[in-house]
Structures are given as structure tokens and as C-alpha cells.
Tab-separated table of C-alpha atoms and ligand atoms in Angstrom:
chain	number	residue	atom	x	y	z
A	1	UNK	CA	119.258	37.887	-95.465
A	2	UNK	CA	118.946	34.222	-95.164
A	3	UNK	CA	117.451	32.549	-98.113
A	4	UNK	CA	113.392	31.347	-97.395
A	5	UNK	CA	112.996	27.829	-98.147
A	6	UNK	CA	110.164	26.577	-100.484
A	7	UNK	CA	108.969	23.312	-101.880
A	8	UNK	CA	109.257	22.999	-105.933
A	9	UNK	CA	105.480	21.740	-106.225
A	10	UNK	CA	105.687	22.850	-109.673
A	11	UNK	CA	108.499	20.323	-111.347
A	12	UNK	CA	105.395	17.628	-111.311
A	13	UNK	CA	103.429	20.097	-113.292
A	14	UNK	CA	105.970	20.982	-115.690
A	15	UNK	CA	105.637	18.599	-118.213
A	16	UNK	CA	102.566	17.274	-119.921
A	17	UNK	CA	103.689	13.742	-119.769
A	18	UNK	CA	105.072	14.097	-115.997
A	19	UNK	CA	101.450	15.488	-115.125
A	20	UNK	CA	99.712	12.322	-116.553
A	21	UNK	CA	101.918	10.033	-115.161
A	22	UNK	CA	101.645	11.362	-111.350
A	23	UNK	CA	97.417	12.098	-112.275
A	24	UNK	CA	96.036	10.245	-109.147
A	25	UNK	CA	92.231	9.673	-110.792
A	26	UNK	CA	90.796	8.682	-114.259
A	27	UNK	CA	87.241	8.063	-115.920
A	28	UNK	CA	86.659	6.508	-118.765
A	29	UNK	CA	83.710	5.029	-120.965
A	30	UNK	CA	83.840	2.183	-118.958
A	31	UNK	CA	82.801	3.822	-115.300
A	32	UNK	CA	79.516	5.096	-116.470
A	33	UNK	CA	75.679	4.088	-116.646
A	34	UNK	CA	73.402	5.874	-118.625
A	35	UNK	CA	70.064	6.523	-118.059
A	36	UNK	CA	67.036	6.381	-120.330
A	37	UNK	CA	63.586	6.622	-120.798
A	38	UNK	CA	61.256	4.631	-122.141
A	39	UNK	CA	57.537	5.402	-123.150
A	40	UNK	CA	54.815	3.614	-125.047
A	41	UNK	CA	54.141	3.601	-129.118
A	42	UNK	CA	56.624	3.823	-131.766
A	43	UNK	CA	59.008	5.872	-133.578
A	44	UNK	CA	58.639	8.283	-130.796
A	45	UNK	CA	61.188	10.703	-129.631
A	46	UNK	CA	60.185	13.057	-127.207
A	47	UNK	CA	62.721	15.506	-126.416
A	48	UNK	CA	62.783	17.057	-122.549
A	49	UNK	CA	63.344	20.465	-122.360
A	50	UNK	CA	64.924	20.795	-119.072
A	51	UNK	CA	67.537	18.640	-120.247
A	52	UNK	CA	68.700	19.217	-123.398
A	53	UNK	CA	69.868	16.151	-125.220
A	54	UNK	CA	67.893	13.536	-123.379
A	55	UNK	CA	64.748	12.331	-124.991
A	56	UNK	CA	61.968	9.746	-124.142
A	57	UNK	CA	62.314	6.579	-126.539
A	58	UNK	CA	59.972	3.920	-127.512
A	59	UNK	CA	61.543	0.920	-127.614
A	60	UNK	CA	62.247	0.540	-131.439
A	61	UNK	CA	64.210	3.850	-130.699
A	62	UNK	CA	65.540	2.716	-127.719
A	63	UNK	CA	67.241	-0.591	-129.445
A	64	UNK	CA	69.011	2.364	-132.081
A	65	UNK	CA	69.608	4.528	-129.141
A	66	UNK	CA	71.583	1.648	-127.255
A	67	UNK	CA	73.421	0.839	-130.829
A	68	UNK	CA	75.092	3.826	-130.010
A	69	UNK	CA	76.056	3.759	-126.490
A	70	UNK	CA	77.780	0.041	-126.886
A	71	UNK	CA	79.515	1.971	-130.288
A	72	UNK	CA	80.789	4.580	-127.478
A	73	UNK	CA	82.402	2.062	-125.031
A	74	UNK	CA	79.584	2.365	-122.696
A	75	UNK	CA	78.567	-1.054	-120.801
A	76	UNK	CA	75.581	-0.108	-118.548
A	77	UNK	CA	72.203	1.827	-119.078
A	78	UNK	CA	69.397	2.353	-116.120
A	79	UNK	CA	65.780	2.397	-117.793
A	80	UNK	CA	63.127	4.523	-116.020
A	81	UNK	CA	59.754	3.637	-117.882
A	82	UNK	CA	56.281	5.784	-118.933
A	83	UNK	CA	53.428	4.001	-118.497
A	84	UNK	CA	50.501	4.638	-120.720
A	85	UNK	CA	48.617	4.479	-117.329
A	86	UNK	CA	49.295	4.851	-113.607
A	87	UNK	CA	46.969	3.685	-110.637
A	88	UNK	CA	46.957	4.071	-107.165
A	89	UNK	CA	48.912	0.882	-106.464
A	90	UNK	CA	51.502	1.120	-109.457
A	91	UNK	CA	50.573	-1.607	-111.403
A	92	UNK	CA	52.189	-0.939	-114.108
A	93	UNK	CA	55.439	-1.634	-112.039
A	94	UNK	CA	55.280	-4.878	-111.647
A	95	UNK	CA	53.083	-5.865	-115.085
A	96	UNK	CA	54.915	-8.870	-116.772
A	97	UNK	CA	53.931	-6.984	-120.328
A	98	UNK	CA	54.825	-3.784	-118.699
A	99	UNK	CA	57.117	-0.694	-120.533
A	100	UNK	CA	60.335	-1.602	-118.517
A	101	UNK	CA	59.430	-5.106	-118.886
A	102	UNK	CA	59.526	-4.992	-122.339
A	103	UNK	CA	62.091	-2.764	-123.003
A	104	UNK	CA	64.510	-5.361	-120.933
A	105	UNK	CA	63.956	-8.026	-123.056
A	106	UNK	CA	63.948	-6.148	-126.382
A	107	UNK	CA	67.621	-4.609	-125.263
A	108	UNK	CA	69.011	-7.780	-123.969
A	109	UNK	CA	68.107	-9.686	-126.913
A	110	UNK	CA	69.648	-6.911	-129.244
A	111	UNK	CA	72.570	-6.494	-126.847
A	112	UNK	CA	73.201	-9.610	-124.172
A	113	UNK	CA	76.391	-7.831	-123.573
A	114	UNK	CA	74.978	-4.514	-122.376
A	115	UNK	CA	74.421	-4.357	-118.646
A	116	UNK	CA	70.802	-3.314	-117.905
A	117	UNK	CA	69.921	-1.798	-114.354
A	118	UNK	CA	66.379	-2.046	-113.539
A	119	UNK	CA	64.747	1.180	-111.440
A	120	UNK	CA	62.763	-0.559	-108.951
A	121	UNK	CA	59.922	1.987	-107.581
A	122	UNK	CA	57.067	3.177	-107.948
A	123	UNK	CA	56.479	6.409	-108.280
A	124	UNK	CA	56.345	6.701	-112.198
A	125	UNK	CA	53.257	4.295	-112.250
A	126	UNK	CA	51.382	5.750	-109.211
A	127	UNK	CA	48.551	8.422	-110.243
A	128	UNK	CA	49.722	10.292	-106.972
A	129	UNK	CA	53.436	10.224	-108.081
A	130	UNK	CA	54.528	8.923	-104.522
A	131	UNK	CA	57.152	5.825	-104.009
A	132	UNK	CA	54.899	3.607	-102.606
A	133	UNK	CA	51.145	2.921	-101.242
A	134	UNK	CA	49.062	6.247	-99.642
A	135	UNK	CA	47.538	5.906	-96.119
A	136	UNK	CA	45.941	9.126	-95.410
A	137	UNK	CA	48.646	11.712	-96.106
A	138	UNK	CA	51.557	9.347	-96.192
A	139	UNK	CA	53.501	6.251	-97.405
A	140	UNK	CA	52.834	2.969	-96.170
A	141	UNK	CA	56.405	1.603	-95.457
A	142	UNK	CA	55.476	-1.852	-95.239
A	143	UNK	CA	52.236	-1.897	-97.819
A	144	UNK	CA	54.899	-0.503	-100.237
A	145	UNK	CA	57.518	-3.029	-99.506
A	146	UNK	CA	55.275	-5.851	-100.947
A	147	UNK	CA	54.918	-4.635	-104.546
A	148	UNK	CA	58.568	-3.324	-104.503
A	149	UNK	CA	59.613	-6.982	-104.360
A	150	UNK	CA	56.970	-7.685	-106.818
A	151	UNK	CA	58.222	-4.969	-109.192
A	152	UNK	CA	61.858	-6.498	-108.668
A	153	UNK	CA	61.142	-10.502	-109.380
A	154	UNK	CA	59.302	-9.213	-112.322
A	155	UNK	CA	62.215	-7.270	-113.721
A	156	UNK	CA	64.486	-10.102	-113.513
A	157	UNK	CA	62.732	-12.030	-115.096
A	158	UNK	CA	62.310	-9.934	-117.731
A	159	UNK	CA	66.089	-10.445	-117.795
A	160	UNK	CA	67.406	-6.902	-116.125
A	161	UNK	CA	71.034	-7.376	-115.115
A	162	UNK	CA	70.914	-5.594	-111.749
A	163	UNK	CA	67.820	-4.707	-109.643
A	164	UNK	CA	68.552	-1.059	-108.115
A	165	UNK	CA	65.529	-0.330	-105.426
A	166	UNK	CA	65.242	3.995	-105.258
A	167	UNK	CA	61.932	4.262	-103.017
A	168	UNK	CA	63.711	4.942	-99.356
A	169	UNK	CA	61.233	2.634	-97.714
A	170	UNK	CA	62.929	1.222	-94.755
A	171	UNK	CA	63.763	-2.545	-95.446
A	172	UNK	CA	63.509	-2.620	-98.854
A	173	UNK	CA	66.941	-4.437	-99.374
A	174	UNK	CA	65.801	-7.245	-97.051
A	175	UNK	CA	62.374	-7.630	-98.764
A	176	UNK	CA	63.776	-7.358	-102.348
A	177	UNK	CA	66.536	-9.779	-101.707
A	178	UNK	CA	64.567	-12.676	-100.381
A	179	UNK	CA	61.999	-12.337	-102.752
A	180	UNK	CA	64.934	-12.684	-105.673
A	181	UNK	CA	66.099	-15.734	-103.698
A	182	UNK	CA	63.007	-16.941	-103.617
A	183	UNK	CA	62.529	-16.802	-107.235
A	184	UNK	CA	65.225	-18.304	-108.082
A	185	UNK	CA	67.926	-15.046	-108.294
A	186	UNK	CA	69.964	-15.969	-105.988
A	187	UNK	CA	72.919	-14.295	-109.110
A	188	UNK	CA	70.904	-10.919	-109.171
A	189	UNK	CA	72.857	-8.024	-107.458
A	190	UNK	CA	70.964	-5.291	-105.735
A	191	UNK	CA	72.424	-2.074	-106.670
A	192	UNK	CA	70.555	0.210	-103.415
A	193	UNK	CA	69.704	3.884	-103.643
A	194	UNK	CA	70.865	3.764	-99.641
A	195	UNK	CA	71.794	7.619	-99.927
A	196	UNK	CA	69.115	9.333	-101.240
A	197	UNK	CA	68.079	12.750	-100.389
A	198	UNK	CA	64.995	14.937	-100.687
A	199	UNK	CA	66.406	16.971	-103.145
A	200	UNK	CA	66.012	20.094	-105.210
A	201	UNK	CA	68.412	18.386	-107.891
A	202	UNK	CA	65.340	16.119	-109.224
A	203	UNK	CA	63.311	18.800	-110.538
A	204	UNK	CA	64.233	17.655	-114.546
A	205	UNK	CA	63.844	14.050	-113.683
A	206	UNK	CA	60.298	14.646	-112.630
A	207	UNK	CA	59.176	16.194	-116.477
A	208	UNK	CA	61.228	13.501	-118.166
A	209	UNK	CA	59.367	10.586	-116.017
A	210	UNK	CA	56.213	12.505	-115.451
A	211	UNK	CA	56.658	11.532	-111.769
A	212	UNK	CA	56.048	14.676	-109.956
A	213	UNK	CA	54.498	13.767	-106.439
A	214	UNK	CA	50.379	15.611	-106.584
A	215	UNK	CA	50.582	16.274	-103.045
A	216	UNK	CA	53.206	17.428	-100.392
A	217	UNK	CA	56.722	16.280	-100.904
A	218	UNK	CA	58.765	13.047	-100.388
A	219	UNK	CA	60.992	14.232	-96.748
A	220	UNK	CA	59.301	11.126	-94.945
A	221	UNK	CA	61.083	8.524	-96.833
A	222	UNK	CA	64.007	10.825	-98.170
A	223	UNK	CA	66.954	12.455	-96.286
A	224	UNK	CA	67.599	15.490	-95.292
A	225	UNK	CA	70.253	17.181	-97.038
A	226	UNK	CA	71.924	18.619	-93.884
A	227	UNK	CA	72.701	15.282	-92.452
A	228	UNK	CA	75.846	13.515	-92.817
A	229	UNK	CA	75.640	10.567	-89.674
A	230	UNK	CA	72.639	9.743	-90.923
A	231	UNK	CA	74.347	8.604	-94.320
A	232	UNK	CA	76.046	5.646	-92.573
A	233	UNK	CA	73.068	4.583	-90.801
A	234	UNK	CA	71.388	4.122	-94.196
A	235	UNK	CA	74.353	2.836	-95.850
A	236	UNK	CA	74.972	0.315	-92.414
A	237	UNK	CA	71.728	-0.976	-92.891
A	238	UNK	CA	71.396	-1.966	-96.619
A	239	UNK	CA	75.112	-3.721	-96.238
A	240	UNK	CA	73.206	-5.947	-93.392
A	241	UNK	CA	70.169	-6.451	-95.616
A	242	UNK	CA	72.263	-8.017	-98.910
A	243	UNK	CA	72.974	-4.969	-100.868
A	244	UNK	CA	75.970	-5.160	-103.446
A	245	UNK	CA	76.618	-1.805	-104.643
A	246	UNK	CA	75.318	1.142	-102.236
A	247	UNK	CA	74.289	4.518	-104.874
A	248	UNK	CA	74.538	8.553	-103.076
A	249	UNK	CA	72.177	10.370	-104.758
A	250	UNK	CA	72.680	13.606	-105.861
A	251	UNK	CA	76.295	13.734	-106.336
A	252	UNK	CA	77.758	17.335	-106.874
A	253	UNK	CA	76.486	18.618	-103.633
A	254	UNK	CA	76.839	15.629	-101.778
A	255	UNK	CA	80.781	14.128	-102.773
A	256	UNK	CA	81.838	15.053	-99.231
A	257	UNK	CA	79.149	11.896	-98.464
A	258	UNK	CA	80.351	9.918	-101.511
A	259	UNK	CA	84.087	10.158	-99.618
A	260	UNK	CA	82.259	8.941	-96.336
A	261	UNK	CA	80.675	5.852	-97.526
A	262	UNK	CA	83.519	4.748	-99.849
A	263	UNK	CA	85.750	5.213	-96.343
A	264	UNK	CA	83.185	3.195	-94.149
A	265	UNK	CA	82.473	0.222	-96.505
A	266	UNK	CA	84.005	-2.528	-98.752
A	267	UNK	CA	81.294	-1.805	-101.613
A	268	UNK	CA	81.239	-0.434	-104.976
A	269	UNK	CA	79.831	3.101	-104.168
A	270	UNK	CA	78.268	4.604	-107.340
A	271	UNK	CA	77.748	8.528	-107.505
A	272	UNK	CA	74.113	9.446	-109.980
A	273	UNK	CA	74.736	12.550	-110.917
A	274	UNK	CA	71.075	13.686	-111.276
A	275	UNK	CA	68.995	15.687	-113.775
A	276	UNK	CA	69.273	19.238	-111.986
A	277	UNK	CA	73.313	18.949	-112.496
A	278	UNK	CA	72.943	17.828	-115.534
A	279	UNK	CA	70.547	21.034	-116.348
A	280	UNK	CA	72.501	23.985	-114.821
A	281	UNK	CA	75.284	22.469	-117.251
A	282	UNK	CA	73.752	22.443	-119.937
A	283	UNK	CA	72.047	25.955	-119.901
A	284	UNK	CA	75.459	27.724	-118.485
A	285	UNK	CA	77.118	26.050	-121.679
A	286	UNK	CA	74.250	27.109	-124.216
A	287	UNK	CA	74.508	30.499	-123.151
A	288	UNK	CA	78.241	30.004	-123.983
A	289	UNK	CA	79.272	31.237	-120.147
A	290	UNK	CA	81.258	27.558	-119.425
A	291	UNK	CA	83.034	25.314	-121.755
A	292	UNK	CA	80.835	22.174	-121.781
A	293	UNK	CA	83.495	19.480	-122.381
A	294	UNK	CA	85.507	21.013	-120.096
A	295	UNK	CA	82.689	21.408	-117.116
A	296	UNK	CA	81.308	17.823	-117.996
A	297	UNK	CA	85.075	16.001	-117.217
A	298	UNK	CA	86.199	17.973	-114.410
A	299	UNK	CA	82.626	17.519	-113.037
A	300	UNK	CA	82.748	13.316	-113.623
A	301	UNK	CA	86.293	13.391	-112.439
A	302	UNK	CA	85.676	14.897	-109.106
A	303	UNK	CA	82.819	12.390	-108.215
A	304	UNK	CA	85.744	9.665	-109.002
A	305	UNK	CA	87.972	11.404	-106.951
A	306	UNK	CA	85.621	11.455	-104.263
A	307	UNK	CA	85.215	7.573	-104.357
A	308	UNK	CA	82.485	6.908	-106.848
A	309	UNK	CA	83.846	3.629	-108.695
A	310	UNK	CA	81.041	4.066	-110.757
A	311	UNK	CA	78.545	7.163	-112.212
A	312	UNK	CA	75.088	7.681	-113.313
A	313	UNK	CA	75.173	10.242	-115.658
A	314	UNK	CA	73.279	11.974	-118.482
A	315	UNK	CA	76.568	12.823	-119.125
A	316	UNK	CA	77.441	9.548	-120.448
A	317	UNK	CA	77.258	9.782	-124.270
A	318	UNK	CA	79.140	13.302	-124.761
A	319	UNK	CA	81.921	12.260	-121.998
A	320	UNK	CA	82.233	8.917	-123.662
A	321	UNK	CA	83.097	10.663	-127.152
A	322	UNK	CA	84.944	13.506	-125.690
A	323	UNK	CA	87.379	10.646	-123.828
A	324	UNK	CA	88.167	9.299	-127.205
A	325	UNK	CA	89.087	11.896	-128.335
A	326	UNK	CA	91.740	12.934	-125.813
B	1	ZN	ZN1	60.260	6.771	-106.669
């Protein structure tokens, strides 16, 4: 009988130092941006129960909170803000004195070093818990675009880092961009939620921001998750209008869309790996049914792999320490 031939895949895998030096992708502390909220008073910390190990700070919290994640290695936060009020407009947004406003400048003056991404939307000031302005049933694409750019001029100059637009209105790259300019930063990047879709994944988000939309749902500005062309068309579009760094939001269920953009553009493509992944985690692991650490890296690593150079993640803290440790 003739002898069957076989490739030796195995010989890479025999050794533990072999398999690290031929491991094709790696995370570390570094790749990651944390999110947190931020609500009025002080010495608050509200824990949210769909995601266990995430609270809502006030900012004298906040400052210890971000003590910590500079301690772990970590070099980028996202703050998403409570307002004490909302309105139909979102004022609170774009208030000078408002929560995110202040929370900026307290951060960056404890922490100049610490990159801090500004949400820029709406939707966790307006009383209807939409993106942008209603008319009749529905946002008002262009209505909305105006206080957008409003929101964003006032976050720089509270002194966020990055300005990273999530509300899906069409054009809100252009709008955001010249109004920067106009204020004089031109040196702000846009970070662009270009890939976001109506998801299922946001459900925890929506208690820990108290943004849950009062009527219908947000498919006219969000994508549908079946669609895949329609990924580049929104990613297209933002590179024309000035964006720096395109975001795919969700990422678990989506990284066959995080390997399309990162193959179709010459931007940093960051991967937020949203509240709802962060959830099923986290309950499968306190019912002891999946080894946490174990979940949390393979998880991170495969949005990497995928092409994320960078990751939103609730993630951040525990991956950071569990890292350092290996
Ligand atoms: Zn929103």
C-alpha cells in the first residue's frame, strides 16, 4: 500500500514558545477604549445591572475611576453623559456647563495624558430618546445635523481629544468637520460611527444611559443588519466627508464587516464591542458555564484578527489586568 501523504501542521503547535513566535495577532492594554458613564451629583456610584461591573460615576468618582485605568496601561476612555434633564432639542448636548462638558475638563486636567473620546449625539439628552430632532414620527436629518455640530465644537472645547459622531444622520461628518474648522479645530480627529446598525446588541446600553427611544425604533437612520454593500457605502462616504478613524458597531456579529472595511480603506477601523456582548458574557460566566478570562481574550482577539486596530470595550479593565498577568 503506498504511503498517504500529509502535511505536519502540528510541529508549529508543538512548542509553547514556537506557538507564540508564529501567533499572527496580539491585543494589549494599549488597543482599547473604555467607556464610561457619567451622571450628575457626587460620590455616586450607580451600578447597572445588565452589565455587571460597569457603574454610572459622578465626576469626583470618575477622576478615581480613570486613576485606575491609566494604572492598567489603558490610554483612551469614551464618556457617554446623564443629564439631570433632557428636552426635546437635547440641550443638554451641547451646554458649555453640561455633564460631558464637565467631566472633559475635570479628566484632562487630572490626566492630560489620557485620550478622551467625546460621544457626539443626542439621544441621551432628548426626552424622546431619539438621535436627533422629531418631525411627526421621524428624525429630521438636516434639523439634527445643526446641533450635532453644536454638540461637537462644544466638546472640544471643553478639551475632548477626539470627537466620535454615533447619530447615523446622513452628512454628519461633513457638518461636524467644518464646524471644527471653523472653530478653530482644524487638529481635532473625527472618530465616525460610519457602521452602525439597528441592533439588538444595545439593549444594556440603553439602562446604563437611560436612552431608550419612547416611540418606535431607530431603522431610519440605522442599518440593517442583513446588509453588507451597504457597509461600504457608509464607510465611502464618511472617508469623502473628513473622517479619520471609521467605528463598526456591534462587533461580534458583525467581524465579517470589520474584515470588509479594514480591506476597502486606509483608516484606523475600530471594532465597539457593545453592551449586549458584553452582557451574555458576563451572565454565562456568573453562572460558571464559560471561563470569563478565557471568553473575554479570545473574544477581543478575534475582533483584532478581523482588522479592528482598535476596540471599544467594557472589557477594558479586566482584559487589561488579565494581559499583565500572562
Ligand atoms: Zn444616539
Amino acid at each position: 500500500m503506498n504511503p498517504i501523504e500529509f502535511k505536519r501542521h502540528r510541529r508549529l503547535r508543538t512548542h509553547p514558545t514556537v506557538r507564540a513566535m508564529v501567533r499572527e495577532t496580539s491585543i494589549k492594554a494599549a488597543d482599547f477604549i473604555y467607556p464610561l458613564f457619567v451622571t450628575e451629583g457626587e460620590n455616586i456610584r450607580n451600578p447597572i445591572a445588565s452589565m455587571p461591573g460597569v457603574d454610572q460615576f459622578s465626576i469626583d468618582l470618575l477622576l478615581k475611576e480613570t486613576d485606575e485605568v491609566v494604572d492598567l496601561g489603558i490610554s483612551s476612555i469614551i464618556l457617554f453623559g446623564i443629564p439631570s434633564g433632557k428636552d426635546a432639542v437635547g440641550s443638554g448636548a451641547y451646554d458649555d456647563e453640561g455633564i460631558i462638558q464637565r467631566a472633559t475638563r475635570a479628566v484632562k486636567e487630572r490626566h492630560p495624558n489620557l485620550v478622551v473620546v467625546a460621544d457626539t449625539c443626542l439621544c441621551e439628552y432628548t426626552d424622546h430618546g431619539h438621535c436627533g430632532v422629531i418631525h411627526g414620527m421621524d428624525v429630521d436629518n438636516d434639523a439634527s445635523l445643526e446641533l450635532l455640530a453644536k454638540t461637537a465644537v462644544s466638546q472640544a472645547k471643553a478639551g475632548a481629544d477626539i470627537i466620535a459622531p454615533s447619530n447615523m444622520m446622513d452628512g454628519f461628518v461633513a457638518v461636524i468637520r467644518q464646524a471644527l474648522d471653523e472653530a478653530g479645530f482644524q487638529h481635532i480627529p473625527i472618530m465616525s460611527y460610519a457602521v452602525k446598525y439597528a441592533s439588538a446588541y444595545y439593549g444594556p446600553f440603553r439602562d446604563a444611559a437611560q436612552s431608550t427611544p419612547q416611540f418606535g425604533d431607530r431603522k431610519t437612520y440605522q442599518m440593517d443588519p442583513a446588509n453588507r454593500m451597504e457597509a461600504m457605502r457608509e464607510a465611502e462616504s464618511d472617508i469623502l466627508e473628513g473622517a479619520d478613524f471609521l467605528i463598526v458597531k456591534p462587533a461580534l456579529s458583525y467581524l465579517d464587516i470589520i474584515r470588509d472595511v479594514k480591506n476597502h480603506v486606509l483608516l484606523p477601523v475600530v471594532a465597539y464591542n457593545v453592551s449586549g456582548e458584553y452582557a451574555m458574557v458576563k451572565a454565562a460566566a456568573q453562572n460558571g458555564w464559560v471561563d470569563e478570562k478565557k471568553i473575554v481574550l479570545e473574544t477581543l482577539t478575534s475582533m483584532k484578527r478581523a482588522g479592528a486596530d482598535i476596540i471599544m470595550t467594557y472589557h477594558a479593565k479586566d482584559a487589561a489586568r488579565w494581559l499583565e498577568e500572562n
